[in-house]
Short mmCIF file of C-alpha atoms in Angstrom, two decimals:
data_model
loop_
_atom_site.label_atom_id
_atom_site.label_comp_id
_atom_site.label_asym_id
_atom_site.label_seq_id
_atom_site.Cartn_x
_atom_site.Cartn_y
_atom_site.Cartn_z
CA UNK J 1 79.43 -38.13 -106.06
CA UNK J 2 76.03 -38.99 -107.80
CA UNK J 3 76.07 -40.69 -110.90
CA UNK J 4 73.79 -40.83 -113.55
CA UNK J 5 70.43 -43.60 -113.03
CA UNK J 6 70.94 -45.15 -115.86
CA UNK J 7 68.03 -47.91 -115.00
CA UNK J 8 65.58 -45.32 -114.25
CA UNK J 9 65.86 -43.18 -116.94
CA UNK J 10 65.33 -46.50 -119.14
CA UNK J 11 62.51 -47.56 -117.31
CA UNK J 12 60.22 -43.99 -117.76
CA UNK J 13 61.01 -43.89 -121.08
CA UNK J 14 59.37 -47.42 -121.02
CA UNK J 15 56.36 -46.37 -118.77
CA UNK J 16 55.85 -43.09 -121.45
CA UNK J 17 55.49 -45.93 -124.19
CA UNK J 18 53.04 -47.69 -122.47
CA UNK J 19 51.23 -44.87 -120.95
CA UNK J 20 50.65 -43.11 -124.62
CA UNK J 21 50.12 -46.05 -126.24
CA UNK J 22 53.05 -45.84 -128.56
CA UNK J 23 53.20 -49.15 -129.90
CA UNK J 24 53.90 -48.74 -133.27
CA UNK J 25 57.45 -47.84 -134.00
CA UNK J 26 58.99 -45.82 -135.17
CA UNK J 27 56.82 -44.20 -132.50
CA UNK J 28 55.53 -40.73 -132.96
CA UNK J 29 56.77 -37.93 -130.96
CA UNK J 30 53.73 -35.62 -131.33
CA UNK J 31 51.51 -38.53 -129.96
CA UNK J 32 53.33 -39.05 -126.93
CA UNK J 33 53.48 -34.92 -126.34
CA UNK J 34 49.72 -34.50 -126.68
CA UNK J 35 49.48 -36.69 -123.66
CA UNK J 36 50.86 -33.88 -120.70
CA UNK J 37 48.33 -30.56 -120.65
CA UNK J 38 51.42 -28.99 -118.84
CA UNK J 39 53.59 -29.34 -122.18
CA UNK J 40 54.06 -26.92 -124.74
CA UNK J 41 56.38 -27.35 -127.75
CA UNK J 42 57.72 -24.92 -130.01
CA UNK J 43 59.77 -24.52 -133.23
CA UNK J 44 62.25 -21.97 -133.37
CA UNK J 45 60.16 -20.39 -136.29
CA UNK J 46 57.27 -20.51 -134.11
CA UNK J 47 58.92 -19.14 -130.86
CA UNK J 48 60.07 -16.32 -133.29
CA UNK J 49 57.15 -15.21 -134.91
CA UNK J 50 55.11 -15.43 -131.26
CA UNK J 51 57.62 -12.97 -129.99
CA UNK J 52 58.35 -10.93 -133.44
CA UNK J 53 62.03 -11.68 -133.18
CA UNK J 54 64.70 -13.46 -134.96
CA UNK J 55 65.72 -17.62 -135.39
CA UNK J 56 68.96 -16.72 -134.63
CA UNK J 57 67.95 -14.70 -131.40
CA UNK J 58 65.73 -17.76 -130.15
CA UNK J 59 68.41 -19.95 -130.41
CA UNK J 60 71.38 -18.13 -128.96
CA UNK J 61 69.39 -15.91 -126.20
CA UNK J 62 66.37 -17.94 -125.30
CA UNK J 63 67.97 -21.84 -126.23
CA UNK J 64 71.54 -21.35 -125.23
CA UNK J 65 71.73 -24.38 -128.13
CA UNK J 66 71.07 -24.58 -132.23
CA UNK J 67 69.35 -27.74 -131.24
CA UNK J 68 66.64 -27.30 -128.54
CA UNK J 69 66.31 -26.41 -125.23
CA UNK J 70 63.56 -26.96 -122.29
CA UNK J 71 62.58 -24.49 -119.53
CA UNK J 72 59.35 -24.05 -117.01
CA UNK J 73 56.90 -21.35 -116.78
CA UNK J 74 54.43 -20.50 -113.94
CA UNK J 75 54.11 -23.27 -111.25
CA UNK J 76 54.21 -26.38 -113.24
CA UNK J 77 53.76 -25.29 -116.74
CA UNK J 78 57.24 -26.75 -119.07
CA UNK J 79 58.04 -25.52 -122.07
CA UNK J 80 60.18 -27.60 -125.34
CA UNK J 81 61.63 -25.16 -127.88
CA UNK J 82 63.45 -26.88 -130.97
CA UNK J 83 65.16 -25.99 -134.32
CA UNK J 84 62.44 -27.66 -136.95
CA UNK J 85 65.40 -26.55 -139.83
CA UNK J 86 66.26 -30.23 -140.95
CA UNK J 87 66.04 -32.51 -144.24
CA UNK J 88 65.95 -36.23 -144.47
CA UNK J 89 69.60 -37.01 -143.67
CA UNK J 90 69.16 -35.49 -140.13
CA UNK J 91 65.62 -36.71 -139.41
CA UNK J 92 66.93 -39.34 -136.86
CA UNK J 93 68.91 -36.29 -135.49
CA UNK J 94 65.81 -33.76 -135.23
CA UNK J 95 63.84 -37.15 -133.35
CA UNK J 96 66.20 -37.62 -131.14
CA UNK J 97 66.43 -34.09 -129.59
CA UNK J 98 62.87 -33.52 -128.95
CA UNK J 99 63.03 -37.02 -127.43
CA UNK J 100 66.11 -36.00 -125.46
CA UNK J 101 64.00 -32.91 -124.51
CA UNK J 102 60.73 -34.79 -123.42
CA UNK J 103 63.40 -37.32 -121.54
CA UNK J 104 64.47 -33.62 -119.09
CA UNK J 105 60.62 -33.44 -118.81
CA UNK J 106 59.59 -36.71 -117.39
CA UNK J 107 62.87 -36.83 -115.33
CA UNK J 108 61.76 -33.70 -114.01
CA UNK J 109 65.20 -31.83 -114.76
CA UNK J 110 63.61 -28.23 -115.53
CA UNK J 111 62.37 -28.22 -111.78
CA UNK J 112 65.58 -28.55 -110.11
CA UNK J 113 66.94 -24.58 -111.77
CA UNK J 114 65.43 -21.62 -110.15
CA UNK J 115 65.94 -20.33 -113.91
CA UNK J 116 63.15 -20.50 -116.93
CA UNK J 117 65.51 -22.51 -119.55
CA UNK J 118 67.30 -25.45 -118.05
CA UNK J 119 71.20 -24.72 -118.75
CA UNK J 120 74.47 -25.42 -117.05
CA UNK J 121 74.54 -21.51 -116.66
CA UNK J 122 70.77 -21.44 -115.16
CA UNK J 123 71.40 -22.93 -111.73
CA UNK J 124 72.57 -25.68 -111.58
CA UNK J 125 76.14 -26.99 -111.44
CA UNK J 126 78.16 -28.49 -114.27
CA UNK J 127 78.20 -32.16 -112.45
CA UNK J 128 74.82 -31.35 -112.47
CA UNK J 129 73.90 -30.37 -115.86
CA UNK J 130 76.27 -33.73 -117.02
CA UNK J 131 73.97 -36.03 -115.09
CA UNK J 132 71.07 -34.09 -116.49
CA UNK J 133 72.02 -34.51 -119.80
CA UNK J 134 73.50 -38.60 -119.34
CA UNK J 135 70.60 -39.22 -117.99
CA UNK J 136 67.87 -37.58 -120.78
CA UNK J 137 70.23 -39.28 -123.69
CA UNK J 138 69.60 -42.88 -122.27
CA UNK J 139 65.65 -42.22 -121.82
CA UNK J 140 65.67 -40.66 -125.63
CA UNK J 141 68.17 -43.73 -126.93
CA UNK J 142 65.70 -46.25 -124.86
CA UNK J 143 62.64 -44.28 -126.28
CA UNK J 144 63.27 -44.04 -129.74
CA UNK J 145 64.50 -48.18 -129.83
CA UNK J 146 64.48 -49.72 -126.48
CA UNK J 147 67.60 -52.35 -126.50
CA UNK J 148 65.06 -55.19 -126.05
CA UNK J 149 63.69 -54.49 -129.25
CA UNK J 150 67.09 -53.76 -131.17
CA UNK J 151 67.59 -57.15 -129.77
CA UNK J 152 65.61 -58.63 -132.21
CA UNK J 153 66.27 -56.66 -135.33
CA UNK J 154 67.56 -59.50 -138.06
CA UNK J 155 70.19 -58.61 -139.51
CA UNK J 156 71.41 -56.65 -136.54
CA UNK J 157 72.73 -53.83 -138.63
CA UNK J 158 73.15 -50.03 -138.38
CA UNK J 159 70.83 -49.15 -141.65
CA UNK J 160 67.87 -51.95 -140.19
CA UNK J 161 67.69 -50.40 -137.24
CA UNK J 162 68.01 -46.98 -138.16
CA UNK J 163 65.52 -47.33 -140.79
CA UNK J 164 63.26 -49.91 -138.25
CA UNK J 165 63.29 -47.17 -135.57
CA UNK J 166 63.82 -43.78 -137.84
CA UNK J 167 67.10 -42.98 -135.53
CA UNK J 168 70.33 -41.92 -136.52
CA UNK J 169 73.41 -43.92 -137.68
CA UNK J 170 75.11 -43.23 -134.13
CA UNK J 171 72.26 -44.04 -132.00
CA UNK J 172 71.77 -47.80 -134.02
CA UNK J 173 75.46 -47.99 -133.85
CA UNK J 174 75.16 -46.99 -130.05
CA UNK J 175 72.02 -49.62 -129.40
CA UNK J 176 73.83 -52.62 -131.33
CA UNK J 177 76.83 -52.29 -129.01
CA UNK J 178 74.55 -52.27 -126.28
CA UNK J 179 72.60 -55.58 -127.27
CA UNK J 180 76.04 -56.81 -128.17
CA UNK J 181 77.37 -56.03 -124.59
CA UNK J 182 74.17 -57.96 -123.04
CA UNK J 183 74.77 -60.88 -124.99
CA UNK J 184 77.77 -61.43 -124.00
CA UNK J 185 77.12 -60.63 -120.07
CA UNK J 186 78.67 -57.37 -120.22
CA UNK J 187 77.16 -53.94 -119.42
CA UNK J 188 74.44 -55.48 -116.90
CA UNK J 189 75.01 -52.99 -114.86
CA UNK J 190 73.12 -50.55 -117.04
CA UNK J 191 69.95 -52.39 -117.65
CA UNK J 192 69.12 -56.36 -118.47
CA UNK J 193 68.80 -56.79 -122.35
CA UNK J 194 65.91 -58.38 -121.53
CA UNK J 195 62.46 -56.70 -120.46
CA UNK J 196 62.79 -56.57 -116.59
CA UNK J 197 60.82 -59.89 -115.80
CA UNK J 198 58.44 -58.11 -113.70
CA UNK J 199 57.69 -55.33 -116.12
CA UNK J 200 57.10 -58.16 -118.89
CA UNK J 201 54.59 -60.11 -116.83
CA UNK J 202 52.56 -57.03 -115.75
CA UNK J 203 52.49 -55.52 -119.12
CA UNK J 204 51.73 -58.28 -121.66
CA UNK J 205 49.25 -56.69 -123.92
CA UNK J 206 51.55 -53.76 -124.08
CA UNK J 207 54.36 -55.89 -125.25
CA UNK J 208 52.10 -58.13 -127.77
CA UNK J 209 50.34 -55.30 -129.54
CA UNK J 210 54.38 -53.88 -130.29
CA UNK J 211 54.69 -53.44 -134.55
CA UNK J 212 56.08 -51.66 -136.91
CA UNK J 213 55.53 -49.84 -140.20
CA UNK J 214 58.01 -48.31 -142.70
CA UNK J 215 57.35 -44.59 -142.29
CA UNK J 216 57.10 -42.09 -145.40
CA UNK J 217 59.68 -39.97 -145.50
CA UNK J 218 59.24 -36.48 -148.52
CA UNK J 219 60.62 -33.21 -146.85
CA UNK J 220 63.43 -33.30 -149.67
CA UNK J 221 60.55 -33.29 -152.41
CA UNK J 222 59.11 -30.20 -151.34
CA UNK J 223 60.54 -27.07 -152.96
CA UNK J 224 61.85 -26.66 -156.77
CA UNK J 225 60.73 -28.77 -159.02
CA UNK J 226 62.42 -28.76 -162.93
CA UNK J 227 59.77 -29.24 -165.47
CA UNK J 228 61.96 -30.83 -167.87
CA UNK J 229 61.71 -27.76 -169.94
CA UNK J 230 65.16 -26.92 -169.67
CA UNK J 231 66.31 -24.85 -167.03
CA UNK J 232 62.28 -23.66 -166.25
CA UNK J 233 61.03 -24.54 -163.01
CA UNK J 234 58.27 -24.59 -160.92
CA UNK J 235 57.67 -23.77 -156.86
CA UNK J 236 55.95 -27.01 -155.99
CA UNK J 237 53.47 -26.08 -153.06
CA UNK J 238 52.38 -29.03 -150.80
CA UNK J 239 49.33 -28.92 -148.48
CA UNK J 240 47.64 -31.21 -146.39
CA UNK J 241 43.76 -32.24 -145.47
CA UNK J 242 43.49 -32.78 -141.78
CA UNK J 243 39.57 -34.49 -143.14
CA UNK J 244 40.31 -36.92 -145.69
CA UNK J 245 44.09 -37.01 -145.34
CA UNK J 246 45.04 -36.33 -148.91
CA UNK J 247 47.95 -34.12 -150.30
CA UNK J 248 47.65 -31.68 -153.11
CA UNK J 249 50.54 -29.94 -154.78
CA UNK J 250 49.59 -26.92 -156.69
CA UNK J 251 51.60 -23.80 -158.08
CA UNK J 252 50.55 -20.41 -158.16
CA UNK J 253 48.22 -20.23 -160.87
CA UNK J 254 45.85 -22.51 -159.20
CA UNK J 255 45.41 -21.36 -155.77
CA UNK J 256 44.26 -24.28 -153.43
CA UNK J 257 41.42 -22.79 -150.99
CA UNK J 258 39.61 -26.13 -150.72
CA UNK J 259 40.76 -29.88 -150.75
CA UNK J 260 39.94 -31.29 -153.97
CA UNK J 261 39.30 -34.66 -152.57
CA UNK J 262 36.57 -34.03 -149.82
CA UNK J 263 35.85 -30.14 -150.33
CA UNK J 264 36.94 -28.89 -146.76
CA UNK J 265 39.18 -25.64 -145.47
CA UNK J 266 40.82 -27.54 -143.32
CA UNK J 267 43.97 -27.59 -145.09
CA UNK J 268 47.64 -26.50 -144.41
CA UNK J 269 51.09 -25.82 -146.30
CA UNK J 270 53.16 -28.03 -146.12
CA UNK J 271 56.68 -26.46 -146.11
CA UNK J 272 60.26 -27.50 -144.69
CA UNK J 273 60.10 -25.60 -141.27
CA UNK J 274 56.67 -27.21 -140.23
CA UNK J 275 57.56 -30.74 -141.89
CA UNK J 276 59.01 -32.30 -138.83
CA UNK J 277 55.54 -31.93 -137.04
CA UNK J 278 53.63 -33.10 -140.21
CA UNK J 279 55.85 -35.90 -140.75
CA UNK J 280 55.46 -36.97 -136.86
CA UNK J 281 52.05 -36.68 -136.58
CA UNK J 282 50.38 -36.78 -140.21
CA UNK J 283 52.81 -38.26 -142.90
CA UNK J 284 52.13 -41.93 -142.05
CA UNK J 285 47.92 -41.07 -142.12
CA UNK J 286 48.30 -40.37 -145.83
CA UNK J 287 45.63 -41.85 -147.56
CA UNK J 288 45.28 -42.01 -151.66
CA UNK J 289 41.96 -42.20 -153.19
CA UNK J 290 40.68 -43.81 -157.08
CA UNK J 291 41.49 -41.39 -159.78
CA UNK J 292 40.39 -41.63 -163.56
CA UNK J 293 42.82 -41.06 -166.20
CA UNK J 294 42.84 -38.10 -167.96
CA UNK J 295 44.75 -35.87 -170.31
CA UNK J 296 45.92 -32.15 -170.15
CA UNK J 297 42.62 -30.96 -171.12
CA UNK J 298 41.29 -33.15 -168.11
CA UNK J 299 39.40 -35.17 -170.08
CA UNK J 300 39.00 -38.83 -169.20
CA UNK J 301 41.06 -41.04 -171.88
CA UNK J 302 39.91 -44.64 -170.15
CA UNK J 303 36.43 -46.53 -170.11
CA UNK J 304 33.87 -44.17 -168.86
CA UNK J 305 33.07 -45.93 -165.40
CA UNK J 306 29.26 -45.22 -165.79
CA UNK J 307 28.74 -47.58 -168.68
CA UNK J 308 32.45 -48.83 -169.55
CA UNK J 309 32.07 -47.52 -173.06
CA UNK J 310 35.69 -48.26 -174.14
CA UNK J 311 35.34 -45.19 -177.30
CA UNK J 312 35.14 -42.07 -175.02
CA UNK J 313 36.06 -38.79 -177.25
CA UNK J 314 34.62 -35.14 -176.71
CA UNK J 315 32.82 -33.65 -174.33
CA UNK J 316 30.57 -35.83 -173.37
CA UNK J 317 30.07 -40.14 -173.41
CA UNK J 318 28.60 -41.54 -176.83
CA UNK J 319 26.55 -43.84 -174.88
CA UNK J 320 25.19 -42.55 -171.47
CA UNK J 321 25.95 -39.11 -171.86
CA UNK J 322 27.63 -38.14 -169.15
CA UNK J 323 30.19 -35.16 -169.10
CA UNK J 324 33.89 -36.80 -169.53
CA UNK J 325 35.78 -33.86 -169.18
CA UNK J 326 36.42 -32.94 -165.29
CA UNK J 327 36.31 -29.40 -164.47
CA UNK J 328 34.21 -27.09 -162.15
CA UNK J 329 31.19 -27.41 -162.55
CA UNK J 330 29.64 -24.85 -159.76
CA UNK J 331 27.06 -27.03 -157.81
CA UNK J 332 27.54 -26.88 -153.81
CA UNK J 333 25.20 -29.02 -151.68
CA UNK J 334 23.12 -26.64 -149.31
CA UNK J 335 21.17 -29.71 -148.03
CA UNK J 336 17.67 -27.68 -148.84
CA UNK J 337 15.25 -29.18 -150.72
CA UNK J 338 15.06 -26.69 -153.50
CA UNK J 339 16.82 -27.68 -156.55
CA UNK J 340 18.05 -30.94 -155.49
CA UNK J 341 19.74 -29.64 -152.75
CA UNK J 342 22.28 -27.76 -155.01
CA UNK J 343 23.66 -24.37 -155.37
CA UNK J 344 24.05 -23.19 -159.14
CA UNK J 345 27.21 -20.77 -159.19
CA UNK J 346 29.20 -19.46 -162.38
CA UNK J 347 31.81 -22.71 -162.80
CA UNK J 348 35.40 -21.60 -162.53
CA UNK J 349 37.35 -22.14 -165.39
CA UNK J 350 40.65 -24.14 -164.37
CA UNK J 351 41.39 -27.81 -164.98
CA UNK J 352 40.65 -30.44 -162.54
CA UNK J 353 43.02 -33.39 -161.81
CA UNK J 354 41.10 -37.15 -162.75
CA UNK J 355 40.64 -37.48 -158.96
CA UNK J 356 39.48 -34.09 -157.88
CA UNK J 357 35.92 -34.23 -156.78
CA UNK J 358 36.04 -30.91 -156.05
CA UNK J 359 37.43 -27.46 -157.37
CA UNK J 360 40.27 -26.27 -155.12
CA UNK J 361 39.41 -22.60 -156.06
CA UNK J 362 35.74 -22.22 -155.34
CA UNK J 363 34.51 -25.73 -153.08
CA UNK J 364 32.26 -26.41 -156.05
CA UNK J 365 32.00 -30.25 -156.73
CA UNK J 366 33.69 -31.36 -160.02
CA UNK J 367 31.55 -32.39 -163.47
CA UNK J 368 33.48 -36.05 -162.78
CA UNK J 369 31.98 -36.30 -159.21
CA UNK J 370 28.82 -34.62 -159.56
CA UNK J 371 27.77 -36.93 -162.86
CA UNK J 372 28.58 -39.89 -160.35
CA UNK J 373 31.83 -40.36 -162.22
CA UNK J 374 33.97 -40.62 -158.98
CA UNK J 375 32.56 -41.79 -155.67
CA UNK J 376 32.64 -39.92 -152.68
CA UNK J 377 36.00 -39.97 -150.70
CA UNK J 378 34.96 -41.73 -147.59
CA UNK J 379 33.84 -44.66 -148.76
CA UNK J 380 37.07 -45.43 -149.74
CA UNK J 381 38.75 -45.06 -146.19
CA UNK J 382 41.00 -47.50 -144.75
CA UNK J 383 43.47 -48.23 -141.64
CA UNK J 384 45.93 -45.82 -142.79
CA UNK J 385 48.57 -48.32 -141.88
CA UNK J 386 47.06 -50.51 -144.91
CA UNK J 387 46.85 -48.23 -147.60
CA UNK J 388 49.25 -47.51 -150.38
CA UNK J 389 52.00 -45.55 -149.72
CA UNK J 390 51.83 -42.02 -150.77
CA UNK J 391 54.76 -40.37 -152.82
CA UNK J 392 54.71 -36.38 -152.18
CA UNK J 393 56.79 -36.76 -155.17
CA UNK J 394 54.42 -38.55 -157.84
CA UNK J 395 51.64 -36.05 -156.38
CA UNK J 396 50.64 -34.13 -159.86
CA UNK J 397 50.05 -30.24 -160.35
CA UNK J 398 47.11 -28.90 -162.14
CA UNK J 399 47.33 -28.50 -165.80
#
C-alpha cells in the first residue's frame, strides 16, 4: 500500500520558499501565489459574485468543504477557492488552508482526478484522497514554520511560535513535538531536524538572508466603532493606497475618492471578506507619514513649522502668514506653465485631518500642503519593514 512521502512533501515546500523568495516569516501567501501564471485564487465572495450565486452554494456545490477546495481547468490551468470569512483568532487557521491548498498544487494532486475540484468523490479513491491530504498538511505545516526553524524559537513555546510564524495553536503545538521528537532521535524517519546537509550547503544565501518581523494584525478593528457618546456609533470605513501605502478611515459624510496622503484613485475598502488578502499582501507595507496637530476645526494648535512661531491663533500665522487652518483649498497641479502650474477650483468645504495633503473628496491639495506646511509624502518613504507600526485602530475620522 503507498504511504504518504512525508520527506518530499517537506522538501517542495522548502524549494517554494526559496524559489519565491520568501524569506521573511511569517511568509506571505499572496507572494508565493503570484509566482505560478497557471494559478488562480478565489474567495468564496469572489467565486460568488463571478458566477451571481450564493456563499453557501460555492461552498457546498462547487468546494465540497466550508474551508477551501482546489480543482483544474483547461489543460494545465489550477484553480484555489477559499472561505476569506475569518477574524483574528482564526488567522493561523485561514493561512494554513490556502497553504494546505497551494501544498495539492505543487504536489500536483488536482492532476491525478479526471474531475474539476479535487475530492474523495471526484476520482480518486479514499486511500487516495488520505495520502493527498497527509501529504498537503506536512508541505503547509513545513511551509508556514519549517521544523528547522521552530528549532530555534527561544522559549520553545506554543504562543512564540504561533505568533513568530502567524500559525495556529495546533500547528506550533504540532511543530514543537516534532523538534522535540528530533532532539531526542525520534521521528527521523519523517525528515532530519536539521536542514538536509546537502540542501544547506547549496543554498546558503537562502538560509542567511532568513528573518522575521512581527506582522500587524487589525481585521477585528474594522466595523462599529462607539463614539463614546453613549450608545451612538459610527460605521468605521477603512481603505487602502496601493501608491503611498497609507490607510484612511472615513464615515459617510466624508466620502474618500482620493488618498489624502499622495492624491491618487488608487485606493480600496478595506472590509472583513477581502482582509485576508490585504493583510497577506499589504498590511505589513503600511507606512505612516508626519502629521501636524490640530483641533476639530483643523486648525494647527503646535508651532507653525514655517517659522516655529510658538503663538499660532486664527486663520492665519502672526508672523509669516501662512494659512494654519488645513482644509481644501482647490489647487490641482496640471504641470502647464500658466498660473504656476495650478488649477483654481471652488475649495470644498469639509475638514482636513493635520496630515492630509490632499482633500479626499475632490484631489485638490490641502491649504497645509500647498503653503509648504507639510512636505510631500515620498520623501518620507522608508523600508516598510522599518517604519512605525500602523494601528488601523488609532487611524482618526474626519471631523
Amino acid at each position: 500500500m503507498k504511504k504518504p512521502n512525508y520527506h518530499r512533501a517537506a522538501a517542495e515546500a522548502y524549494k517554494l520558499l526559496e524559489k519565491s523568495n520568501s524569506c521573511v516569516f511569517p511568509i506571505s501567501l499572496y507572494d508565493i501565489i503570484d509566482c505560478f501564471e497557471n494559478l488562480k485564487v478565489f474567495t468564496f465572495h469572489e467565486m460568488a459574485m463571478l458566477l451571481d450565486i450564493s456563499v453557501e452554494m460555492v461552498s457546498k456545490k462547487m468546494a465540497l468543504s466550508e474551508e477551501g477546495a482546489i480543482g483544474t481547468f483547461g489543460t494545465d490551468q489550477v484553480i484555489i477557492i477559499y472561505n476569506s470569512d475569518l477574524d483574528s483568532k482564526n488567522l493561523g487557521r485561514e493561512r494554513f488552508t490556502l497553504a494546505h491548498e497551494i501544498g495539492h498544487f505543487i504536489l500536483g494532486h488536482p492532476f491525478h482526478s479526471d474531475n474539476s475540484i479535487l475530492s474523495r468523490n471526484n476520482g480518486i479513491t479514499s486511500e487516495e484522497n488520505r495520502i493527498f491530504e497527509i501529504e498537503a498538511n506536512h508541505f503547509a505545516r513545513e511551509l508556514l514554520a519549517p521544523t528547522f526553524l521552530v528549532d530555534d524559537v527561544e522559549p520553545l513555546t506554543i504562543e512564540k511560535v504561533s505568533e513568530r510564524f502567524e500559525v495556529s495553536n495546533e500547528l506550533s503545538s504540532y511543530a514543537i513535538d516534532r523538534v522535540k521528537k528530533g532532539r531526542s532521535g525520534e521521528g527521523l524517519f519523517y525528515l532530519n531536524l536539521r536542514i538536509p546537509q546537502s540542501w544547506q550547503t547549496n543554498h546558503p544565501a537562502f538560509i542567511e538572508k532568513i528573518t522575521y518581523v512581527k506582522k500587524t494584525v487589525n481585521i477585528d478593528k474594522i466595523g462599529m466603532i462607539f463614539t463614546g457618546e453613549g450608545l451612538k456609533f459610527i460605521y468605521k470605513k477603512i481603505r487602502y493606497c496601493f501608491k503611498c501605502h497609507s490607510i484612511q478611515s472615513y464615515d459617510f459624510k466624508y466620502p474618500l475618492n482620493y488618498c489624502s496622503c499622495c492624491g491618487s484613485n488608487t485606493i480600496k475598502e478595506i472590509i472583513p471578506t477581502n482582509y485576508f488578502e490585504f493583510h497577506e499582501r499589504e498590511e505589513q507595507r503600511l507606512m505612516s507619514y508626519v502629521e501636524l496637530k490640530v483641533n476639530e476645526t483643523g486648525t494647527l494648535i503646535e508651532d507653525c513649522p514655517i517659522c516655529g512661531n510658538d503663538h499660532v491663533k486664527d486663520n492665519f500665522c502672526s508672523v509669516c502668514g501662512v494659512p494654519i487652518v488645513n482644509k481644501c483649498s482647490g489647487m490641482s497641479k496640471t504641470g502647464d506653465n500658466w498660473n504656476g502650474g495650478y488649477e483654481e477650483d471652488q475649495p470644498c468645504s469639509n475638514t482636513l485631518l493635520g496630515s492630509d495633503r490632499y482633500c479626499s473628496k475632490c484631489g485638490a491639495e490641502s491649504t497645509f500642503y500647498y503653503h509648504g506646511l507639510l512636505k510631500d509624502w515620498n520623501t518620507e518613504i522608508d523600508d516598510p519593514f522599518q517604519s512605525p507600526t500602523v494601528d488601523i485602530n488609532d487611524v482618526k475620522l474626519p471631523f
